[in-house]
Amino acid sequence: MENIHQHEPKKVFLETFGCQMNDNDSDRLLGFLKDIEYIRTDKPEKADLIIINTCSIRDKAEQKVYSTLGRFKELKKENPGLIIGVGGCVAQQEGATLLKRTPHLDIVFGPHNVHKIKELLNEAGNKKRVVATGFNEKIDDDEYAIGPSADGIKAFISIMRGCNNFCSYCIVPYTRGREVSRKSADIISDAQRLASSGVKEVSLIGQNVNSYGTSGGGDVSFPELLRKIARVDGIERIRFITSHPKDISEELIYLFKDEPKLCRHIHLPVQSGSNSVLKAMRRGYTREEYLSKIMLLKRLYPEISISSDIIVGFPGETEADYEDTISLLKAVRFDNLFSFMYSVRPGTKASEFTDHLPLEIKSERLHLLQELQKEITFSRNLELVGKTLEVLVEGQSRIDPNEMTGRTTCNRIVNFTTEARGSGSLVDVVITNASPNSLKGIHNERGNICS
């Protein structure tokens, strides 16, 4: 009898830098590749295709991409059939320059062109080097044809792309384009499919989810979209990121009370506590307006967890401006904070500013701010010792194999002892100890939730 050999699937090595939007793009990219019989490998030397999905938010992003590409030069020499591609925001920003500077690079594609990977690979397979960085004002029917995959009990769902804000330090509107919202029915379909695959928690993502539906494509408001997803059977928790402070509505704020599936956590980037810096950043709100919304959230929901982003050392930031930021931290007491030194992004308005601060001043300010936030985060965690919180079980703890791990609705990591070993269930956990980055607890059969 003649032996029949099955077709060997090709392998892709994918490395992702940056935000949740990039993670979601990579997830969709893998879905499109799976559709044409690629499987993922964590060994680039075994790959038929190598893709770097890039981010241009931070300083030296382009240099990091070129450095990463340099690691694969020898692999291309050893395997001329290897296809190497760069996607994401650096690809969108640099375009054909990437091909010119990297002879062993085959494909460059921006965030809007993830769904075109099959035709790009066909071009590369015919020994052509190709760039796909075009923008579409509307979302193509094929752009989200393959949605997010279920790789556990949590998943991201992209609800929109682009940004209309043009903050003076940010490159995103130039690399991801203007805001366009997906149709609510398509988003609900993604949520239903994920729920049927065992996903319990979905996170809706966009550069500014608060403005969902206000630009082209959306057919409902963001609060109404959240209500629709809450009605999907099997979805137990809903999160969203990122919110812009100037656009968060009272309707959304009050939805935390009305919708039990909406997690009691919000990420609301402030960027600075100084009105003069906020104005230079083109943020569109004042310190007082930001604090007013924060205090309404805290008054309505004392247990809500609030995280934020802050940039220190923005051009022209004085010592008084920096102290305004420090005083805002003390007033709000964020549960978590993502903080960065300002770095120049070519093409942004702030790159034209002349009053840039010395590195040593920016570095010192960042260090002091981060030390203060560590104290606040630890203090906030200590306040939960003795309370009973609801935890979505995510799996075995990496710290102790005899424990399980998960997150509270307030987005805190909890490692806890329990007899139950399965993932995906909601359990009550009595918090017995707190550390700066996580909580410890014991599974309890009954208890109050995040109170």
Coordinates of C-alpha atoms in Angstrom, one line a residue:
M1 CA 0.0 0.0 0.0
E2 CA 1.3 3.4 -1.0
N3 CA 2.3 5.7 1.9
I4 CA 0.4 9.0 2.0
H5 CA 2.3 11.9 3.7
Q6 CA 0.2 14.6 5.1
H7 CA 1.1 18.2 4.1
E8 CA 3.4 19.6 6.8
P9 CA 2.1 23.0 8.1
K10 CA 4.3 26.0 7.9
K11 CA 5.6 27.7 11.0
V12 CA 5.4 31.3 12.0
F13 CA 7.4 33.0 14.7
L14 CA 5.6 36.2 15.9
E15 CA 7.1 38.8 18.3
T16 CA 4.8 41.5 19.6
F17 CA 5.7 44.9 21.1
G18 CA 3.5 47.5 22.6
C19 CA -0.1 47.9 23.7
Q20 CA -3.2 45.7 23.9
M21 CA -4.2 47.0 20.4
N22 CA -1.0 45.3 19.1
D23 CA -1.7 42.2 21.1
N24 CA -5.2 42.1 19.5
D25 CA -3.7 42.7 16.0
S26 CA -1.3 39.8 16.6
D27 CA -4.1 37.6 17.7
R28 CA -6.0 38.3 14.5
L29 CA -2.9 37.9 12.4
L30 CA -2.4 34.4 13.8
G31 CA -6.0 33.7 13.0
F32 CA -5.5 34.7 9.3
L33 CA -2.3 32.6 9.2
K34 CA -4.0 29.6 10.8
D35 CA -6.6 29.9 8.0
I36 CA -3.8 29.3 5.5
E37 CA -2.2 26.4 7.5
Y38 CA 0.5 28.2 9.5
I39 CA 1.1 27.1 13.1
R40 CA 3.0 29.1 15.7
T41 CA 6.5 28.3 16.9
D42 CA 8.6 29.9 19.7
K43 CA 11.8 29.1 17.8
P44 CA 12.7 31.5 15.0
E45 CA 15.2 29.1 13.6
K46 CA 12.4 26.6 13.0
A47 CA 10.1 29.2 11.3
D48 CA 9.1 29.6 7.6
L49 CA 7.8 33.1 8.4
I50 CA 9.0 35.6 11.0
I51 CA 6.9 38.7 11.8
I52 CA 7.6 41.5 14.2
N53 CA 4.5 43.5 15.3
T54 CA 5.9 46.8 16.3
C55 CA 5.0 49.8 18.5
S56 CA 6.1 53.4 18.0
I57 CA 4.9 55.0 21.3
R58 CA 8.2 54.9 23.2
D59 CA 11.6 56.3 22.5
K60 CA 14.0 54.5 20.1
A61 CA 11.2 52.3 18.7
E62 CA 12.7 52.2 15.3
Q63 CA 16.1 51.3 16.6
K64 CA 14.6 48.5 18.5
V65 CA 13.0 47.2 15.3
Y66 CA 16.2 47.3 13.4
S67 CA 18.1 45.6 16.2
T68 CA 15.5 42.8 16.4
L69 CA 15.6 42.4 12.6
G70 CA 19.4 42.1 12.8
R71 CA 19.0 38.9 14.9
F72 CA 17.3 37.2 11.9
K73 CA 19.8 38.2 9.2
E74 CA 21.8 34.9 9.5
L75 CA 18.7 32.9 9.5
K76 CA 17.8 34.4 6.1
K77 CA 21.2 33.5 4.8
E78 CA 20.8 29.9 6.0
N79 CA 17.3 29.6 4.7
P80 CA 16.7 31.9 1.6
G81 CA 13.0 30.8 1.5
L82 CA 12.4 32.3 5.0
I83 CA 10.0 35.3 4.8
I84 CA 10.5 38.1 7.2
G85 CA 7.9 40.8 7.8
V86 CA 7.3 43.9 10.0
G87 CA 3.9 45.0 11.0
G88 CA 2.4 47.5 13.4
C89 CA 2.9 51.2 14.0
V90 CA 6.6 51.4 13.2
A91 CA 5.9 49.7 9.9
Q92 CA 3.1 52.3 9.2
Q93 CA 5.5 55.1 10.1
E94 CA 8.6 54.0 8.3
G95 CA 7.1 52.2 5.3
A96 CA 9.5 51.6 2.5
T97 CA 12.4 53.0 4.5
L98 CA 12.4 49.7 6.4
L99 CA 12.9 47.8 3.2
K100 CA 15.7 50.1 2.1
R101 CA 17.6 49.8 5.3
T102 CA 17.0 46.0 5.8
P103 CA 17.9 44.0 2.7
H104 CA 16.7 40.7 4.2
L105 CA 13.2 42.1 5.0
D106 CA 10.4 41.0 2.7
I107 CA 7.1 42.5 3.9
V108 CA 6.1 45.8 5.6
F109 CA 2.4 46.3 6.6
G110 CA 0.6 48.7 8.8
P111 CA -2.2 48.0 11.4
H112 CA -4.9 48.4 8.8
N113 CA -3.5 45.7 6.6
V114 CA -3.4 42.7 8.9
H115 CA -6.1 41.0 7.0
K116 CA -4.1 41.2 3.8
I117 CA -1.4 38.9 5.0
K118 CA -2.3 36.1 2.6
E119 CA -1.8 38.2 -0.5
L120 CA 1.3 39.8 1.0
L121 CA 2.8 36.3 1.5
N122 CA 1.9 35.4 -2.1
E123 CA 3.8 38.4 -3.3
A124 CA 6.8 37.6 -1.1
G125 CA 6.7 34.0 -2.3
N126 CA 7.2 35.3 -5.8
K127 CA 10.4 37.0 -4.7
K128 CA 8.8 40.5 -4.4
R129 CA 9.3 42.9 -1.6
V130 CA 6.1 44.6 -0.7
V131 CA 4.8 47.5 1.4
A132 CA 1.2 47.8 2.5
T133 CA 0.5 50.9 4.6
G134 CA -2.6 52.3 3.0
F135 CA -5.5 53.7 5.1
N136 CA -9.1 53.0 4.6
E137 CA -11.7 55.5 5.9
K138 CA -14.1 52.7 6.6
I139 CA -13.4 49.2 8.1
D140 CA -13.2 46.6 5.4
D141 CA -15.6 43.6 5.7
D142 CA -12.5 41.4 5.7
E143 CA -10.6 43.4 8.3
Y144 CA -12.2 41.6 11.3
A145 CA -13.4 38.6 9.4
I146 CA -11.3 36.4 11.7
G147 CA -11.9 37.6 15.2
P148 CA -10.0 37.1 18.4
S149 CA -9.2 33.6 19.4
A150 CA -10.0 31.9 22.7
D151 CA -6.7 31.2 24.3
G152 CA -8.1 30.6 27.8
I153 CA -10.8 32.3 29.8
K154 CA -10.1 35.9 28.8
A155 CA -9.9 37.7 25.5
F156 CA -9.7 41.1 23.9
I157 CA -12.2 42.4 21.4
S158 CA -11.3 45.4 19.3
I159 CA -14.3 47.7 19.0
M160 CA -12.8 50.6 17.0
R161 CA -9.5 51.8 15.5
G162 CA -7.8 55.1 15.2
C163 CA -7.8 58.3 17.3
N164 CA -9.1 61.8 16.7
N165 CA -7.4 63.6 19.6
F166 CA -3.9 64.4 18.3
C167 CA -2.3 64.9 21.7
S168 CA 0.9 66.8 21.1
Y169 CA 3.2 63.9 22.2
C170 CA 1.4 61.0 20.5
I171 CA 2.1 59.4 17.2
V172 CA -1.0 57.1 17.2
P173 CA -3.3 59.3 15.0
Y174 CA -0.6 59.3 12.4
T175 CA 0.0 55.5 12.4
R176 CA -3.5 54.2 13.1
G177 CA -5.6 56.9 11.4
R178 CA -8.9 58.6 12.4
E179 CA -11.5 56.9 14.6
V180 CA -13.7 54.3 13.0
S181 CA -16.1 52.1 15.0
R182 CA -17.1 48.6 14.2
K183 CA -20.8 47.6 13.9
S184 CA -22.2 46.5 17.3
A185 CA -23.6 43.3 15.7
D186 CA -20.1 42.2 14.6
I187 CA -18.7 42.9 18.1
I188 CA -21.6 41.0 19.7
S189 CA -20.9 38.1 17.3
D190 CA -17.2 38.0 18.5
A191 CA -18.4 38.0 22.1
Q192 CA -20.8 35.1 21.4
R193 CA -18.2 33.0 19.6
L194 CA -15.7 33.6 22.4
A195 CA -18.3 32.7 25.1
S196 CA -19.0 29.4 23.2
S197 CA -15.3 28.7 23.3
G198 CA -15.2 29.0 27.1
V199 CA -14.2 32.7 27.5
K200 CA -15.6 34.2 30.7
E201 CA -14.1 37.7 30.5
V202 CA -13.8 40.1 27.6
S203 CA -11.9 43.4 27.4
L204 CA -13.2 45.9 24.8
I205 CA -10.2 47.8 23.4
G206 CA -9.7 50.9 21.4
Q207 CA -7.6 54.1 21.5
N208 CA -10.5 55.9 23.0
V209 CA -13.5 53.6 23.8
N210 CA -15.5 56.4 25.2
S211 CA -16.0 57.9 21.7
Y212 CA -17.2 54.6 20.2
G213 CA -20.1 55.2 18.0
T214 CA -19.5 59.0 17.7
S215 CA -17.5 58.5 14.5
G216 CA -18.1 56.5 11.4
G217 CA -19.3 52.9 11.7
G218 CA -20.8 52.7 15.2
D219 CA -24.5 52.3 15.5
V220 CA -25.0 52.6 19.3
S221 CA -23.3 54.5 22.2
F222 CA -20.5 52.9 24.2
P223 CA -22.7 52.4 27.3
E224 CA -25.3 50.7 25.1
L225 CA -22.6 48.4 23.6
L226 CA -21.6 47.4 27.1
R227 CA -25.2 46.6 27.9
K228 CA -25.5 44.4 24.8
I229 CA -22.4 42.4 25.6
A230 CA -23.6 42.0 29.2
R231 CA -26.6 40.1 27.8
V232 CA -24.3 37.5 26.0
D233 CA -24.7 34.1 27.8
G234 CA -21.5 32.9 29.2
I235 CA -19.7 36.2 29.5
E236 CA -19.3 36.9 33.2
R237 CA -17.1 39.9 33.2
I238 CA -16.5 42.9 31.0
R239 CA -13.6 45.3 31.0
F240 CA -12.6 48.2 28.7
I241 CA -9.5 50.1 27.8
T242 CA -8.6 52.9 27.2
S243 CA -10.8 55.8 28.3
H244 CA -10.1 59.4 27.6
P245 CA -11.0 61.6 30.6
K246 CA -12.6 64.4 28.5
D247 CA -15.0 61.9 26.9
I248 CA -16.1 59.7 29.8
S249 CA -19.8 60.4 30.4
E250 CA -22.0 60.3 33.5
E251 CA -24.0 57.6 31.7
L252 CA -20.9 55.4 31.6
I253 CA -20.0 56.2 35.2
Y254 CA -23.4 55.2 36.5
L255 CA -23.3 52.0 34.4
F256 CA -20.9 50.6 37.0
K257 CA -23.8 50.6 39.4
D258 CA -26.5 49.3 37.0
E259 CA -24.5 46.5 35.2
P260 CA -23.1 43.8 37.6
K261 CA -20.9 42.2 34.8
L262 CA -19.0 45.5 34.4
C263 CA -15.8 45.1 36.4
R264 CA -15.2 47.7 39.1
H265 CA -12.0 49.0 37.5
I266 CA -11.3 51.8 35.1
H267 CA -8.1 52.9 33.5
L268 CA -8.2 56.7 33.1
P269 CA -4.9 58.2 31.9
V270 CA -4.3 61.7 33.3
Q271 CA -0.7 62.2 31.9
S272 CA 0.0 65.2 34.2
G273 CA -1.4 67.0 37.2
S274 CA -0.5 70.4 35.9
N275 CA -2.9 72.5 33.9
S276 CA -0.2 74.2 31.9
V277 CA 1.3 70.8 30.9
L278 CA -2.1 69.4 30.1
K279 CA -2.7 72.4 27.8
A280 CA 0.7 71.9 26.1
M281 CA -0.2 68.2 25.7
R282 CA -3.5 69.1 24.1
R283 CA -5.4 66.8 26.4
G284 CA -8.6 68.7 26.4
Y285 CA -9.4 68.8 30.1
T286 CA -8.1 70.5 33.2
R287 CA -6.8 69.0 36.5
E288 CA -10.0 70.1 38.2
E289 CA -12.2 68.4 35.5
Y290 CA -10.3 65.2 35.9
L291 CA -10.5 65.2 39.7
S292 CA -14.2 65.9 39.5
K293 CA -14.8 62.8 37.5
I294 CA -12.5 60.7 39.7
M295 CA -14.2 61.9 42.9
L296 CA -17.7 61.1 41.4
L297 CA -16.5 57.5 40.7
K298 CA -15.0 57.2 44.2
R299 CA -18.1 58.6 45.9
L300 CA -20.4 56.3 44.0
Y301 CA -18.2 53.2 44.3
P302 CA -15.7 53.4 47.1
E303 CA -14.3 50.1 46.2
I304 CA -13.6 50.9 42.5
S305 CA -10.0 50.5 41.4
I306 CA -8.5 53.3 39.3
S307 CA -5.3 53.1 37.3
S308 CA -3.7 55.8 35.1
D309 CA -0.8 56.8 32.9
I310 CA 1.6 59.7 33.6
I311 CA 4.4 61.3 31.6
V312 CA 7.0 63.1 33.5
G313 CA 9.5 65.6 32.1
F314 CA 7.3 66.9 29.3
P315 CA 8.9 69.9 27.5
G316 CA 8.6 73.0 29.7
E317 CA 7.6 71.1 32.8
T318 CA 8.7 73.1 35.8
E319 CA 9.3 71.9 39.4
A320 CA 5.9 73.4 40.3
D321 CA 4.2 71.5 37.4
Y322 CA 5.9 68.3 38.7
E323 CA 4.7 69.0 42.2
D324 CA 1.1 69.4 40.9
T325 CA 1.4 65.8 39.5
I326 CA 2.7 64.5 42.8
S327 CA -0.1 66.2 44.7
L328 CA -2.6 64.7 42.2
L329 CA -1.2 61.2 43.0
K330 CA -1.7 61.8 46.7
A331 CA -5.2 63.1 46.2
V332 CA -6.4 60.2 43.9
R333 CA -4.3 57.4 45.3
F334 CA -4.3 55.3 42.1
D335 CA -4.3 51.6 42.6
N336 CA -1.8 51.2 39.8
L337 CA 0.1 53.6 37.6
F338 CA 2.0 53.3 34.3
S339 CA 4.6 56.1 34.3
F340 CA 7.2 57.1 31.7
M341 CA 9.8 59.8 30.9
Y342 CA 8.8 62.0 28.0
S343 CA 10.6 60.9 24.8
V344 CA 10.4 62.7 21.4
R345 CA 8.3 61.1 18.8
P346 CA 9.2 62.4 15.3
G347 CA 6.2 63.9 13.5
T348 CA 4.3 65.0 16.6
K349 CA 3.7 68.6 17.6
A350 CA 5.8 68.2 20.8
S351 CA 8.8 67.2 18.8
E352 CA 8.9 70.9 17.6
F353 CA 9.1 72.2 21.2
T354 CA 12.5 73.6 22.2
D355 CA 12.3 73.6 26.0
H356 CA 13.2 69.9 26.5
L357 CA 14.4 68.8 30.0
P358 CA 17.8 67.2 30.7
L359 CA 17.7 63.4 31.0
E360 CA 18.9 63.5 34.7
I361 CA 16.0 65.7 35.7
K362 CA 13.4 63.5 33.9
S363 CA 15.0 60.4 35.4
E364 CA 15.0 61.7 39.0
R365 CA 11.4 62.9 38.7
L366 CA 10.3 59.5 37.4
H367 CA 12.1 57.6 40.1
L368 CA 10.5 59.7 42.9
L369 CA 7.1 59.4 41.4
Q370 CA 7.3 55.6 41.0
E371 CA 8.5 55.2 44.6
L372 CA 5.5 57.2 45.8
Q373 CA 3.2 55.1 43.7
K374 CA 4.7 51.9 45.1
E375 CA 3.8 53.1 48.6
I376 CA 0.3 54.0 47.5
T377 CA -0.3 50.7 45.7
F378 CA 0.9 48.7 48.7
S379 CA -1.2 50.7 51.1
R380 CA -4.3 50.1 48.9
N381 CA -3.6 46.4 48.8
L382 CA -3.2 46.3 52.6
E383 CA -6.7 47.8 52.9
L384 CA -8.1 44.6 51.4
V385 CA -6.7 42.2 54.0
G386 CA -9.6 40.5 55.8
K387 CA -12.1 41.2 53.1
T388 CA -13.7 38.6 50.8
L389 CA -13.4 39.3 47.1
E390 CA -14.7 37.5 44.1
V391 CA -11.9 36.1 41.9
L392 CA -12.1 34.7 38.4
V393 CA -9.8 31.6 38.5
E394 CA -7.2 31.8 35.7
G395 CA -5.1 28.8 36.5
Q396 CA -2.3 27.5 38.6
S397 CA -0.1 30.1 40.3
R398 CA 3.4 30.5 38.8
I399 CA 4.7 31.4 42.3
D400 CA 3.4 28.3 44.1
P401 CA 2.0 25.2 42.2
N402 CA -0.1 24.4 45.2
E403 CA -2.1 27.6 44.7
M404 CA -4.4 29.0 42.1
T405 CA -4.4 32.5 40.7
G406 CA -6.9 34.9 39.3
R407 CA -8.1 38.5 39.4
T408 CA -10.7 40.4 41.3
T409 CA -13.3 42.5 39.6
C410 CA -11.2 45.4 40.8
N411 CA -8.3 44.0 38.7
R412 CA -6.0 42.8 41.5
I413 CA -4.0 39.6 41.2
V414 CA -4.8 37.0 43.9
N415 CA -2.9 33.8 44.6
F416 CA -5.0 31.5 46.9
T417 CA -5.3 28.0 48.3
T418 CA -8.3 26.0 47.2
E419 CA -9.4 22.4 46.6
A420 CA -10.9 23.3 43.3
R421 CA -8.3 23.3 40.4
G422 CA -10.3 24.3 37.4
S423 CA -10.1 27.6 35.5
G424 CA -13.0 29.8 34.6
S425 CA -15.0 29.7 37.8
L426 CA -15.9 32.6 40.0
V427 CA -14.9 32.0 43.6
D428 CA -15.0 34.0 46.8
V429 CA -11.5 34.4 48.4
V430 CA -10.7 35.7 51.9
I431 CA -7.7 38.0 51.6
T432 CA -5.1 37.0 54.2
N433 CA -2.0 38.9 53.1
A434 CA -0.9 41.7 50.8
S435 CA 2.3 42.5 48.9
P436 CA 3.1 45.5 46.7
N437 CA 2.0 43.6 43.5
S438 CA -0.5 41.0 44.5
L439 CA -2.8 39.5 47.2
K440 CA -2.8 36.2 49.0
G441 CA -6.0 34.4 50.2
I442 CA -8.0 31.3 51.0
H443 CA -11.0 30.1 49.0
N444 CA -14.2 30.7 50.9
E445 CA -17.6 29.3 49.9
R446 CA -19.5 32.5 50.8
G447 CA -18.6 36.2 51.1
N448 CA -19.2 39.7 50.0
I449 CA -17.8 40.8 46.6
C450 CA -15.2 43.6 46.6
S451 CA -16.7 45.4 49.6

